[in-house]
XYZ file of C-alpha atoms in Angstrom:
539
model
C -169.957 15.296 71.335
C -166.224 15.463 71.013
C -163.531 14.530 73.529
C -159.675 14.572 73.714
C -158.193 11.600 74.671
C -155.071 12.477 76.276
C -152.316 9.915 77.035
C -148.285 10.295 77.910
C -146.022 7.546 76.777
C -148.705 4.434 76.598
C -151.101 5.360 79.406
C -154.295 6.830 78.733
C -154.827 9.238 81.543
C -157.794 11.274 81.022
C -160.443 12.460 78.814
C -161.253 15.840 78.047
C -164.845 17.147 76.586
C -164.383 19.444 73.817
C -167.906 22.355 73.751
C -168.846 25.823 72.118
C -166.058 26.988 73.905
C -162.216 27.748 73.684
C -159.764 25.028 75.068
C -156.831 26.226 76.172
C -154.039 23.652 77.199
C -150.731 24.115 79.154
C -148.804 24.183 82.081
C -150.475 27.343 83.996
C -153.705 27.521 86.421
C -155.612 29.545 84.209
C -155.826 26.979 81.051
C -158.929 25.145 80.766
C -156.599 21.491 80.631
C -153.903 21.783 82.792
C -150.619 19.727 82.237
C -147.893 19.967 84.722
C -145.091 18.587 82.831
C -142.369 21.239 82.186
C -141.790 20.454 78.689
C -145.319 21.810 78.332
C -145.866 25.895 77.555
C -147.403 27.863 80.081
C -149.831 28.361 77.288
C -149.819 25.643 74.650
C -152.637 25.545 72.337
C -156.043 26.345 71.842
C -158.664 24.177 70.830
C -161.890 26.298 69.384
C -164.698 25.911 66.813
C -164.878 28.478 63.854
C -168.023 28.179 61.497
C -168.728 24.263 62.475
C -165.466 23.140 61.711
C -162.579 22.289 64.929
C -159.133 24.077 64.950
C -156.332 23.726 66.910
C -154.504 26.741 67.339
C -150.097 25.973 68.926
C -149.762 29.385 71.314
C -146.027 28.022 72.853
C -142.299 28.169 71.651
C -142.378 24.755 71.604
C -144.368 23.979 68.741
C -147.613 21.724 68.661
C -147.396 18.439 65.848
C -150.753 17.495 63.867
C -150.649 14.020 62.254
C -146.822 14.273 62.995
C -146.243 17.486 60.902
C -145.395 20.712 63.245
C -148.355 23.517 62.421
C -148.830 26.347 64.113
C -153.051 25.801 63.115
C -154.286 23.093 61.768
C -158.392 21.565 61.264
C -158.765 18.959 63.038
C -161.399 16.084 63.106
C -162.118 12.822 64.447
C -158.972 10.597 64.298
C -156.713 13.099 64.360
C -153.584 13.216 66.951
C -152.158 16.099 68.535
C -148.662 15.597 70.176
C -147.835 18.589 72.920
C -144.320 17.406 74.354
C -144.738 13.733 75.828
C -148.341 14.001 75.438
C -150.469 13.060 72.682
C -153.932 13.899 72.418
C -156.648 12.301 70.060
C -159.877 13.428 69.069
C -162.576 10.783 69.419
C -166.197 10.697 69.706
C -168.003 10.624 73.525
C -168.532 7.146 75.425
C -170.223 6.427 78.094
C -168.828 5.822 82.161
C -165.430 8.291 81.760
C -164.080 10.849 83.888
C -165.689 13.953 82.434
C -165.100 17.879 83.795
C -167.694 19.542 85.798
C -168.139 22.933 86.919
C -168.810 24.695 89.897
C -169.295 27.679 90.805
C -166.550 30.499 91.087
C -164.071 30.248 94.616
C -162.156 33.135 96.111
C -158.355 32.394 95.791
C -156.084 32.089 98.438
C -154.400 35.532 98.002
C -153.304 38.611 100.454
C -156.426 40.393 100.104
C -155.335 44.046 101.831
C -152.707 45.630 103.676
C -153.681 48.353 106.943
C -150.396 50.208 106.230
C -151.618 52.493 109.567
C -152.112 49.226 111.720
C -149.588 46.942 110.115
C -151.486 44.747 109.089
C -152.200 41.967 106.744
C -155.552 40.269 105.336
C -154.711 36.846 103.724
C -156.755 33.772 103.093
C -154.617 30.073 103.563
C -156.457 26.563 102.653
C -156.958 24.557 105.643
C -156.877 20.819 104.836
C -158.161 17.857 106.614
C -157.959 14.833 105.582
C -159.783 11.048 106.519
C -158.624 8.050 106.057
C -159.029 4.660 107.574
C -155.548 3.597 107.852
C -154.461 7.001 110.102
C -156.174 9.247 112.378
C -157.247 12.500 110.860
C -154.690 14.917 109.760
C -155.147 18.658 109.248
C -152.963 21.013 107.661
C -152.738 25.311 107.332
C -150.918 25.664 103.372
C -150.160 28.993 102.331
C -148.597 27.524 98.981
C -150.908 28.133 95.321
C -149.840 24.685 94.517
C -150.785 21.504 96.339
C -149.836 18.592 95.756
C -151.647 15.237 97.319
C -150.799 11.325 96.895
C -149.465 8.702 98.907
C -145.811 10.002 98.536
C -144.081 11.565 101.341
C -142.399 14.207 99.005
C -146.697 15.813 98.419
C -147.397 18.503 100.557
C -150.266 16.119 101.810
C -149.044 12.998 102.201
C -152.254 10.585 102.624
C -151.657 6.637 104.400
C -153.762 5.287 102.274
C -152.434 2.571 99.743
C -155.893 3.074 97.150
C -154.203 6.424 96.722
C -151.338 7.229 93.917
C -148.197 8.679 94.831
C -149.061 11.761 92.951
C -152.653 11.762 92.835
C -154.503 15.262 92.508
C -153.226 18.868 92.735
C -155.379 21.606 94.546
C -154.169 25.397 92.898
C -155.295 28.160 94.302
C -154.936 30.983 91.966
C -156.567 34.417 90.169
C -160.278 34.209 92.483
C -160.774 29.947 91.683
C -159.599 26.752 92.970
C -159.035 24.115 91.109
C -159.020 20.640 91.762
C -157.318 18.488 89.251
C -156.910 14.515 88.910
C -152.491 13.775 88.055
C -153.614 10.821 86.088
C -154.320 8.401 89.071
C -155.173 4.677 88.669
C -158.266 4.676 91.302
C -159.383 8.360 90.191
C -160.360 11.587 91.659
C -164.456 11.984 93.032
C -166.460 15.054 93.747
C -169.709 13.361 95.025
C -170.565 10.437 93.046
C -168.923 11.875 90.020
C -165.428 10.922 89.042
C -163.146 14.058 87.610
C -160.238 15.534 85.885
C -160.566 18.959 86.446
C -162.989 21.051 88.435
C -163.568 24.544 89.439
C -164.411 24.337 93.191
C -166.237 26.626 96.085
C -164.292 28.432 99.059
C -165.230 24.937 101.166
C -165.848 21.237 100.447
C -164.812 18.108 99.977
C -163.632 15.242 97.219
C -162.464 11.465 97.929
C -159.456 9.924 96.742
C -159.087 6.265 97.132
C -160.428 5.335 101.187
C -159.864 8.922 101.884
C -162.262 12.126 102.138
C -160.379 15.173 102.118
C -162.219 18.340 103.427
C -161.079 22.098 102.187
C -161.473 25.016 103.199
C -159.973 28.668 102.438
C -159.621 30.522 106.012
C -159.111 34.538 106.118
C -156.551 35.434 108.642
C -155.332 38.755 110.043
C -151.868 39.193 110.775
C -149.167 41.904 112.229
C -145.983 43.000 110.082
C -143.674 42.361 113.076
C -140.113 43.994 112.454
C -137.562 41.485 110.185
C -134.302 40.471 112.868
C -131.957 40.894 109.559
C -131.246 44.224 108.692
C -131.022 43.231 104.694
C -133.237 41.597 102.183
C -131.479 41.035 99.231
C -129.615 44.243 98.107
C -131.690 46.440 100.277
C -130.375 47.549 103.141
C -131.595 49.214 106.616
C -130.922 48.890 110.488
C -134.257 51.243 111.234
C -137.563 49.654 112.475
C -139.102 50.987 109.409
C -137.148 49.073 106.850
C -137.007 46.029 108.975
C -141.016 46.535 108.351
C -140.285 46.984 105.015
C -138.486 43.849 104.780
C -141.362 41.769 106.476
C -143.649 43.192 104.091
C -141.747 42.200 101.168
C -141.249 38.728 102.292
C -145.031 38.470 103.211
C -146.477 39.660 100.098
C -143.716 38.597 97.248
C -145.203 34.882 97.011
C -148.477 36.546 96.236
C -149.865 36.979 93.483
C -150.859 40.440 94.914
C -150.904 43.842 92.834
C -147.977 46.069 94.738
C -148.344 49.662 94.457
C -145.428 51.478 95.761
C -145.142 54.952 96.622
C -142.355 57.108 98.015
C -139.868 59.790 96.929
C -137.413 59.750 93.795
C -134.349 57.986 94.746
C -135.700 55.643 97.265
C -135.489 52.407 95.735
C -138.693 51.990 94.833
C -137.157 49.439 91.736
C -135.184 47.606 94.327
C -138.211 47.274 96.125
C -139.900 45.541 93.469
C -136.949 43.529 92.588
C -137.068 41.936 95.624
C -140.860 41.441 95.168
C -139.855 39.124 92.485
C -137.383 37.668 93.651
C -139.015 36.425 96.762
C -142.073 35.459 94.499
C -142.753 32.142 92.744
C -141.937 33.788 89.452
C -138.312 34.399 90.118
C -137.616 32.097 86.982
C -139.435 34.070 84.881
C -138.410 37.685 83.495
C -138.265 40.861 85.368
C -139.766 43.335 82.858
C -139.484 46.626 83.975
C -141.034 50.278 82.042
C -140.866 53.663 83.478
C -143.918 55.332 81.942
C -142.410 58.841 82.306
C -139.542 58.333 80.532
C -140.846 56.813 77.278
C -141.497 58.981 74.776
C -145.886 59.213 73.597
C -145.864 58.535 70.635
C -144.143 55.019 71.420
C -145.398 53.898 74.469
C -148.368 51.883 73.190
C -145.784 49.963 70.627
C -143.626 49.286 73.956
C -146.349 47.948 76.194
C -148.349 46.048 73.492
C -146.119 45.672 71.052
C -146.943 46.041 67.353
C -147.682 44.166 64.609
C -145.379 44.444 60.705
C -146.835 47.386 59.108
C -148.381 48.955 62.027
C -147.334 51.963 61.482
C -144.499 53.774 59.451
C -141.265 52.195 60.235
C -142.601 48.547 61.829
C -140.693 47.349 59.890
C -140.906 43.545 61.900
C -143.347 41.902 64.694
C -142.521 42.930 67.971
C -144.193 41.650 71.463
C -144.929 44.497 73.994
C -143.593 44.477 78.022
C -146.552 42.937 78.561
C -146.054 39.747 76.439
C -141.787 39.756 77.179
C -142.930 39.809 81.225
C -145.828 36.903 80.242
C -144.623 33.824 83.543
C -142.614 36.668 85.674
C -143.405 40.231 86.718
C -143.917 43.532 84.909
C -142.981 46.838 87.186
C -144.413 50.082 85.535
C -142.526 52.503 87.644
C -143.940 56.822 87.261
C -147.474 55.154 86.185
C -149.175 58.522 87.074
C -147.369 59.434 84.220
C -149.448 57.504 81.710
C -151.881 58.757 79.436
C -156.082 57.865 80.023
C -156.161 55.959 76.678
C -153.760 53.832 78.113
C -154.831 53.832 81.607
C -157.892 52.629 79.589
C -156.610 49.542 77.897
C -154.060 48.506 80.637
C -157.135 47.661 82.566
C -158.325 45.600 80.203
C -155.495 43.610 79.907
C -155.481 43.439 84.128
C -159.301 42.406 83.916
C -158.994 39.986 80.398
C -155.475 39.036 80.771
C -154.549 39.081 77.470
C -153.424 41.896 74.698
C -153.543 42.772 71.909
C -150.464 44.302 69.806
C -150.994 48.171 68.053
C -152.163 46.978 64.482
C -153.089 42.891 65.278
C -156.232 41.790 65.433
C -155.787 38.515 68.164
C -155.884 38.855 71.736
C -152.692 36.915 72.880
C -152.520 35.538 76.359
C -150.490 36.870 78.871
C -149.520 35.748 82.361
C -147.863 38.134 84.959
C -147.934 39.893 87.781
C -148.230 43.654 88.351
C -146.036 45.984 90.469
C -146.623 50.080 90.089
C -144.313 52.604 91.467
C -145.343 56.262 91.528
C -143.623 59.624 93.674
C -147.434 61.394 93.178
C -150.587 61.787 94.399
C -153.154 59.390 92.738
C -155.861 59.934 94.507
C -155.257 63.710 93.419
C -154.979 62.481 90.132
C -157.765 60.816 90.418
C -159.844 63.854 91.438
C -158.631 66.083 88.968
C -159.838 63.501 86.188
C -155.776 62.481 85.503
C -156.075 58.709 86.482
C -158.843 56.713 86.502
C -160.278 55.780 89.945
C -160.908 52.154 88.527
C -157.135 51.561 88.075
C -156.566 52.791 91.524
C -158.710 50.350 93.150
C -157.196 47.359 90.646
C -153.450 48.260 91.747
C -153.961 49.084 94.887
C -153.976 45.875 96.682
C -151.379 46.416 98.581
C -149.578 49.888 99.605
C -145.842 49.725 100.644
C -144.434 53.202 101.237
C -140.537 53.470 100.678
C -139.559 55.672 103.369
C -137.446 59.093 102.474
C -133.887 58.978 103.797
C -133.999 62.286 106.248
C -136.884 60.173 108.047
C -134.177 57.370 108.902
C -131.486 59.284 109.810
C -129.813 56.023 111.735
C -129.313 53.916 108.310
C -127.240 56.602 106.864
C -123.873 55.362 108.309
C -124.750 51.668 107.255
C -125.474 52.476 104.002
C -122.309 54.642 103.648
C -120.256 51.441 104.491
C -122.187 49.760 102.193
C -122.432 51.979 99.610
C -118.190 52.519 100.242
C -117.294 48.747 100.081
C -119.557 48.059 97.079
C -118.171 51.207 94.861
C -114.473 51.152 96.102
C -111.382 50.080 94.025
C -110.144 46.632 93.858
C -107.260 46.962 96.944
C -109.217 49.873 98.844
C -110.577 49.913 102.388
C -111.878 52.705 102.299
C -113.712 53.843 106.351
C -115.361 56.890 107.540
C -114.028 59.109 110.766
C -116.839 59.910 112.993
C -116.940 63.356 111.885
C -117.848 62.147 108.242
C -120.295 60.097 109.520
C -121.779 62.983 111.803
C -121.799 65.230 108.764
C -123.529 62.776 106.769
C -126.268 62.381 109.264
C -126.875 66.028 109.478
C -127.837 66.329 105.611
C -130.894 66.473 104.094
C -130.819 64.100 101.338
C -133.371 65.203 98.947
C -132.401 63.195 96.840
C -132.599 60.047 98.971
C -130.424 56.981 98.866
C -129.393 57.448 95.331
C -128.181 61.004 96.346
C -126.258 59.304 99.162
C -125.016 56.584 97.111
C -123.536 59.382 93.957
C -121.999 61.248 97.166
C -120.277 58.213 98.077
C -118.879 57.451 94.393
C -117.870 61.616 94.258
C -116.449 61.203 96.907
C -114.076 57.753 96.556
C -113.381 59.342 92.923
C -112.159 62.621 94.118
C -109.911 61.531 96.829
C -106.493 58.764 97.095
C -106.798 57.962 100.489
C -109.462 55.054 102.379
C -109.642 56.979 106.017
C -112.751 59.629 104.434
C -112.897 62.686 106.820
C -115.799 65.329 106.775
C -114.265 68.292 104.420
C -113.370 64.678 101.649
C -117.339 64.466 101.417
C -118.068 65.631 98.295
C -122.089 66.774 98.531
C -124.034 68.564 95.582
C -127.438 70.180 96.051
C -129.699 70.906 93.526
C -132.443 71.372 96.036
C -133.228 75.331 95.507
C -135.912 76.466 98.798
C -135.104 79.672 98.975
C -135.184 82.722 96.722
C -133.076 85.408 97.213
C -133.893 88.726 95.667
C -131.397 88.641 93.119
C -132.753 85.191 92.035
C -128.590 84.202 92.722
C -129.477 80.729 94.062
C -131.374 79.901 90.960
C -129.075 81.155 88.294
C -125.940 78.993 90.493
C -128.272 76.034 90.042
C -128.638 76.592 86.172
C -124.893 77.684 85.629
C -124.272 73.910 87.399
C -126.385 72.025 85.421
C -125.339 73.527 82.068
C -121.882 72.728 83.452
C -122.439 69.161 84.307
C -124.671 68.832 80.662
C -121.517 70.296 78.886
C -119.329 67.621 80.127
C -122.022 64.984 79.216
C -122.255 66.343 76.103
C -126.302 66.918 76.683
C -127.165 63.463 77.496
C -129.591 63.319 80.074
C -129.504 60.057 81.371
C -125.402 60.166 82.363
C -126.343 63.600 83.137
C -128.857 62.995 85.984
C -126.728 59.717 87.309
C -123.914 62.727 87.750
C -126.027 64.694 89.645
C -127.321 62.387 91.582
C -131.198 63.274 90.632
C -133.995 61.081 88.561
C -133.870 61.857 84.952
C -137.387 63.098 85.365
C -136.464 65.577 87.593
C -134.027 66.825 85.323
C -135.938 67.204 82.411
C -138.309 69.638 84.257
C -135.065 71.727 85.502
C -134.194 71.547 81.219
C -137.144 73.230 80.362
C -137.669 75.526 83.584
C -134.235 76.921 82.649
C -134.375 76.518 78.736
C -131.496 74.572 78.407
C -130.380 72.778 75.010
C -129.610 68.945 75.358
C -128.975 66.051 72.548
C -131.892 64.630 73.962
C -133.867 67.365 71.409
């Protein structure tokens, strides 16, 4: 049997069995060899067999050297040296008494498993640690973190007394429905039993020894109330109402998840903001922000934008080009309008949910991808579901966890804060501008349909339109496109069209500055385009 023989610098640290099947080295939970170091890829290489003979396969940006020459695959054999940033890995035959990687069978990941959106409530699983040593009494500890580190150093989230153990000496992740113990290279090694280890798959609850010390796991479900946030922002959201002080505890609750986030609500919103801040709260706000709205894409390119596409895919691929899902691979990927997407594709984004990898429009390798999912719809899926639109498998994969943007008119009490803020934020360098208490009255009364970004183009109309900062009721500058009732000369309707063919003219058809003018989604607008049969560039 085969092994890599891993070192960094001089020190041998570990040995790592090569079998039938695929080795996949880098820096994130899911690789078969995990390396920490952050020169190392996410993803770094792939060691697999191919007819009998051993390849090793670089997957990074950082290249992978074989016998000092930088390949990108190379056949490898006995003797040869693989150098992946400050580690170097050699392939050599199996001996006897080394640390060797056992399995176990499959663990439930610490993880926000639902959210009671009626009740308020959470269902999460944390590790509980405890930990025995015979230099200090025993010492428990309740870790929500995905990443723990142990060792004799003060700076690990478990710091152990015990001088047999390294400063760094194992790492417990907790990721994707497994935990994983894995040995940081320590002198006195890592035990599961009677068997010494550098990397196992462990159950919900046991145990392993390190140095004197046993330390006991075990992943604990807990259910928890939203209670209201005291701040009445979270990043650049902003809300004074109980409901988006919910809002705000929900976000900060669930963003370090790894969690699936469907959210729901009316156009205008912020259902985007809302995932921004997802991310941004999240321990992948390093990584990219990749966001798609699947309504606005045109069919016939969609696939090529999510998977990407291969040269020669089709006519005019003209060059290789990775899909949303590859560009969001370490951060998150927000697919807002995804009741807008098409069953073949419903189809194979759940494959790459369940696989986690893709697969570009003409390629023929599955390429490994890393991120996390948030979905933003204004429709019914369940509807969708039962009239055959969306498949009901989908559903249950992104819906993990519900959050419901609420519509403005149903927080009438935010509407003066977010006029200040929305006045401030949009105003002329040198203006001050401030609302009378009749403008603030009269911006209470109204409706909104068009939610916050309604309010928000009101606000610019308005500071545009007018020289002065104190902003009385008749300055408010409101348009509504929001047609309810029919007269019986059809008058409201045709006023509506003769406005939008206006507002088109001056934008010269384009829809997207058209619909920021008006203060709608650019969805919405193309429906009101073709109700009316009106002619845009956009044809």
């Amino acid at each position: 049997m085969l092994e890599l023989a891993l070192q960094r610098g001089n020190k041998k640290l570990m040995r790592q069995p090569i079998t039938e099947s695929p080795l996949r080295i880098g820096r994130a939970v899911d690789n078969e060899l995990r390396l920490t170091d952050p020169e190392i890829s996410r993803h770094h290489c792939r060691i697999e067999w191919r007819d009998g003979a051993l390849f090793a396969v670089d997957l990074s940006s950082n290249g992978m050297f074989v016998n000092g020459e930088l390949r990108k695959e190379s056949q490898i054999d006995v003797g040869d040296r693989i150098v992946i940033g400050h580690w170097t890995a050699h392939v050599e035959t199996s001996i006897d008494a080394v640390p060797m990687k056992t399995v176990a069978h499959t663990a439930h990941a610490t993880r926000v498993l639902s959210f009671d959106a009626e009740k308020k409530r959470i269902t999460s699983e944390r590790i509980e640690i405890l930990v025995r040593s015979p230099d200090q009494g025993p010492m428990r500890k309740r870790i929500s973190s995905s990443e723990i580190t142990i060792g004799h150093h003060a700076a690990c989230e478990v710091a152990v007394a015990d001088p047999y153990v390294s400063r760094r000496h194992c790492n417990l992740s907790i990721s994707e429905g497994q935990v994983k113990l894995m040995d940081l290279g320590s002198t006195n090694g890592t035990y599961v039993g009677e068997t010494r280890v550098t990397q196992i798959a462990m159950p919900a609850r046991g145990s392993f020894r390190i140095g004197r010390s046993l330390v006991n796991y075990n992943l604990v479900t807990e259910v928890e109330e939203v209670e209201p946030s005291n701040s009445t922002r979270l990043g650049s959201m902003v809300g004074a109402s109980r409901v988006m002080r919910e809002l705000f505890s929900l976000i900060e609750r669930v963003g370090p998840s790894q969690a699936t986030v469907l959210i729901t609500g009316e156009s205008g919103t912020g259902k985007e903001l809302a995932a921004r801040e997802l991310h941004r709260v999240s321990g992948r706000s390093r990584g990219p922000f990749v966001a798609a709205n699947c309504g606005a894409i045109p069919a016939n390119i969609i696939e090529s934008q999510l998977f990407g596409h291969e040269r020669g895919a089709f006519t005019g691929a003209v060059e290789r080009m990775p899909g949303l899902f590859e560009q969001a691979n370490g951060g998150t990927l927000f697919l807002d309008e995804i009741g807008e997407m098409e069953l073949p594709l419903q189809t194979r984004l759940l494959r790459v949910l369940e696989e986690k990898s893709v697969r570009r429009v003409g390629g023929q390798e599955d390429i490994p991808v890393d991120f996390r999912l948030i979905c933003a719809t204004n429709r019914d899926l369940a509807a969708l579901v039962k009239e055959c639109r969306f498949r009901e498998d989908l559903l249950y994969r992104i819906f993990v966890v519900p959050i419901a943007m609420p519509a403005l008119r149903e927080r009438p009490e935010d509407v003066p804060l977010l006029a200040r803020h929305f006045a401030s934020s949009l105003a002329a360098e040198g203006r001050s501008p401030a609302f009378t208490d009749a403008a603030l009255s009269r911006l209470a009364l109204h409706q909104w349909q068009g939610n916050v970004r309604e309010l928000r183009n009101t606000i610019e109309r308005t500071l545009l339109l007018i020289d002065h900062d104190a902003i009385e009721a008749e300055d408010l500058c409101f348009v509504d496109l929001d047609v309810r009732v029919e007269d019986d000369n059809g008058r409201l309707k045709e006023q509506e069209r003769s406005y939008i063919m206006d507002v088109l003219r001056n934008c010269k058809g384009n829809l997207t500055h058209a619909a920021k003018q008006l203060g709608i989604a650019r969805t919405t607008l193309q429906a009101k385009v073709k109700r009316y049969n009106l002619v845009t560039s956009d044809q």
